[in-house]
Short mmCIF file of C-alpha atoms in Angstrom, two decimals:
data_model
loop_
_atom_site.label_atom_id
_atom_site.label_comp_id
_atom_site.label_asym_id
_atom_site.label_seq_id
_atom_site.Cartn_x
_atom_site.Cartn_y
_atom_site.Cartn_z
CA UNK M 8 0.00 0.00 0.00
CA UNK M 9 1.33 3.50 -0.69
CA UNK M 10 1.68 6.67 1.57
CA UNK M 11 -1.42 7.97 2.87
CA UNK M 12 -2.57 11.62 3.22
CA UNK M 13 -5.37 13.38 5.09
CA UNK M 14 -7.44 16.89 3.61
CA UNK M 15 -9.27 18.81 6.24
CA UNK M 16 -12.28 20.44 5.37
CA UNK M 17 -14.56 23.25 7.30
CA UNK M 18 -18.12 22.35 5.80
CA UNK M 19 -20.78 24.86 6.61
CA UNK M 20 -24.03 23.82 7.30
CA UNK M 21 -27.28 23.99 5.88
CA UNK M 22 -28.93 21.73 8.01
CA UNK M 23 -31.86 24.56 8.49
CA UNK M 24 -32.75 25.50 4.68
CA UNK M 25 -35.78 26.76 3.14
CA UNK M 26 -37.41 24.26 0.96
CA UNK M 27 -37.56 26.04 -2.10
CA UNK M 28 -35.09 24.92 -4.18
CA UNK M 29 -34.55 27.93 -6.41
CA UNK M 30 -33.41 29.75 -3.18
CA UNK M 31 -29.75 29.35 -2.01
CA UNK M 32 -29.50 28.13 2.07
CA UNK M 33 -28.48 30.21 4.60
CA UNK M 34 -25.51 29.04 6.60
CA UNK M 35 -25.02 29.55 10.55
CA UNK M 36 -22.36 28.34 13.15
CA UNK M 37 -21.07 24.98 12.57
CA UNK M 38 -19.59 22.57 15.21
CA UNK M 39 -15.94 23.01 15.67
CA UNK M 40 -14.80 19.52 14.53
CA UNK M 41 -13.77 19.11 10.38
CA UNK M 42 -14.13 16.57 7.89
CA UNK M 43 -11.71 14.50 7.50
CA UNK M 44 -10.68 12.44 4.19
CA UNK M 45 -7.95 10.37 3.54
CA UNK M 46 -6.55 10.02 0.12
CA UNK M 47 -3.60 7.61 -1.14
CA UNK M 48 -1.82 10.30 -3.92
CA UNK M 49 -0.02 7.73 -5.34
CA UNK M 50 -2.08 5.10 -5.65
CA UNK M 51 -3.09 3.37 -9.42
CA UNK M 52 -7.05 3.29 -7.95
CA UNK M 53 -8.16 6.55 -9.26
CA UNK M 54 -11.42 5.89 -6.55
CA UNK M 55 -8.78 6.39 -3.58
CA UNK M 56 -6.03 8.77 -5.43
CA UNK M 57 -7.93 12.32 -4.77
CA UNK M 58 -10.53 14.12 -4.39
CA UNK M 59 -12.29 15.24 -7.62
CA UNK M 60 -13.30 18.29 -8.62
CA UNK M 61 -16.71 17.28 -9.48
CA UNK M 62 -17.27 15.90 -6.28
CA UNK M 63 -16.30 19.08 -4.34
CA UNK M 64 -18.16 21.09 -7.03
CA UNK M 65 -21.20 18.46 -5.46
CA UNK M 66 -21.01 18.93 -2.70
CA UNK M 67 -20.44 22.82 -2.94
CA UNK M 68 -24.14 22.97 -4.93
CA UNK M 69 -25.43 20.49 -2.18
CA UNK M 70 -24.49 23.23 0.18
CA UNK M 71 -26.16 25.73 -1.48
CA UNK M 72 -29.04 24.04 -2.11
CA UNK M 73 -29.66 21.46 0.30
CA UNK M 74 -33.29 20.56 -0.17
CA UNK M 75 -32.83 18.59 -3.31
CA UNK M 76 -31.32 15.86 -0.59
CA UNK M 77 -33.00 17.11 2.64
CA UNK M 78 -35.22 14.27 4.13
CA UNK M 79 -34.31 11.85 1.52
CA UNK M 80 -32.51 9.01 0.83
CA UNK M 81 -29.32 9.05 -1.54
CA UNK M 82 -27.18 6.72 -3.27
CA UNK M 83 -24.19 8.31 -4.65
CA UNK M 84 -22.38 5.89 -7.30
CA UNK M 85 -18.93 6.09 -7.55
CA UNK M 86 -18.45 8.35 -3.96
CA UNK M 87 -14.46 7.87 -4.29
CA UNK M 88 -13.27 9.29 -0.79
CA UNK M 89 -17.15 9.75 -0.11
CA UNK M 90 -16.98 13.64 0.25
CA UNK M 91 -20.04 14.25 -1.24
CA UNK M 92 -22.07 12.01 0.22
CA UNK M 93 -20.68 12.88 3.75
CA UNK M 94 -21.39 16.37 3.01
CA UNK M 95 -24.96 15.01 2.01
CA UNK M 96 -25.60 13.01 5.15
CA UNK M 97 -23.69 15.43 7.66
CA UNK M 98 -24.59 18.73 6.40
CA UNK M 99 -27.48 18.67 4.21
CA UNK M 100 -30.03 16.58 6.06
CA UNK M 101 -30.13 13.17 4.26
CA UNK M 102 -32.40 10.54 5.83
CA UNK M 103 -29.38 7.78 4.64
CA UNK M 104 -26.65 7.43 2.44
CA UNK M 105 -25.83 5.06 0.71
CA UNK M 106 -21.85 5.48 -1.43
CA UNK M 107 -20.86 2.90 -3.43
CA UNK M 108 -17.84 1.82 -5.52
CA UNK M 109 -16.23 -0.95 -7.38
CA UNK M 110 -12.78 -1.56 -5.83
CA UNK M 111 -12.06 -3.43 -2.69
CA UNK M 112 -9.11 -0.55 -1.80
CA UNK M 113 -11.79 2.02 -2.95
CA UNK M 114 -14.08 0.59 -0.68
CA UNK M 115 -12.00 -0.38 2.25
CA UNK M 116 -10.82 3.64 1.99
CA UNK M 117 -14.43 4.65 1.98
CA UNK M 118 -15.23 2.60 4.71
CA UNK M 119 -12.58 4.21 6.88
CA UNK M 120 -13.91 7.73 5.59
CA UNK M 121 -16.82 7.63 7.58
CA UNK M 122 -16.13 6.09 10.27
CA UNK M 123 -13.51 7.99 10.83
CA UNK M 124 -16.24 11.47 10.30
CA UNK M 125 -18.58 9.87 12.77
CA UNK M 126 -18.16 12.15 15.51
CA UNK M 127 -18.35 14.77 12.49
CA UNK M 128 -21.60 13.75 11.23
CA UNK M 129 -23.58 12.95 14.82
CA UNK M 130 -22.11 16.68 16.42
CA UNK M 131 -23.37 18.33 12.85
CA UNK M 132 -26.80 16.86 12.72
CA UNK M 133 -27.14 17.57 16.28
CA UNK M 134 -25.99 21.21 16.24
CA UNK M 135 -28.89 21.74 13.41
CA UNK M 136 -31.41 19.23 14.06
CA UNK M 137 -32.38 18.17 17.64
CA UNK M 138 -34.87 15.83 17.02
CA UNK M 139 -33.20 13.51 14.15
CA UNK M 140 -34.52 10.27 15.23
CA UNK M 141 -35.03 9.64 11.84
CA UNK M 142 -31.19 9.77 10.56
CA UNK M 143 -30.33 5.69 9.41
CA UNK M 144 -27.13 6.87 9.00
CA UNK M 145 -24.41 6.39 5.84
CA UNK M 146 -23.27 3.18 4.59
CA UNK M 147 -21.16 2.05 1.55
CA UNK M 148 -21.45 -1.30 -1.12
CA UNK M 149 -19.60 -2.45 -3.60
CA UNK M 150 -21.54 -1.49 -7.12
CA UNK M 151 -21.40 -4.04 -10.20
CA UNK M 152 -22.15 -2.67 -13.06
#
């Protein structure tokens, strides 16, 4: 296995949104802790190598409009690192996520992803939700397609 790397990120919160989609969220205070990802630079899986644009570009639209996931459930194919589905579950008021990928290193690194944002995601629902019995939390799978 090749040398590991971690990227901190300070997500904002949309958590409380207006439903209208056509109307970009309001952010407030987050909770102190960051997101964490790890990433393998020089590894030949390009699911564990970096973060991609397009999934921070997501993520960043998630952000702004956080409705189109907000009490739903998502399956993100191909979630890489997972950031966007993390940002999805933690920050945007998902009911579940579901991120899935093809490679066993892909997975194995998603798979440490969130666990390792688990305080992240239960201290950022909590700060914007109190009452989120209904979170069934993030999970990943192995996609065949």
């Amino acid at each position: 296995r090749t040398e590991s790397c971690y990227q901190s990120f300070h997500v904002p919160s949309s958590f409380r949104c207006l439903d209208d989609v056509s109307s970009p969220a309001t952010t407030s205070a987050a909770p102190s802790t960051l997101l964490g990802i790890r990433v393998y630079p020089q590894h030949n899986d390009v699911g564990v190598s970096r973060i991609w644009e397009a999934g921070c570009c997501l993520a960043e639209y998630l952000l702004e409009y956080p409705s189109y996931v907000k009490d739903k459930r998502v399956v993100e194919l191909g979630a890489g690192v997972g950031l966007t589905g993390l940002v999805a579950a933690g920050s945007c008021g998902a009911i579940a996520v579901h991120m899935t990928d093809y490679t066993e290193d892909c997975l194995e690194n998603l798979d440490y992803n969130v666990k390792l944002n688990d305080r992240w995601l239960m201290e950022t629902r909590q700060h914007y939700n109190e009452n989120d019995e209904v979170f069934e939390g993030v999970t990943t799978v192995r996609c065949v397609w």
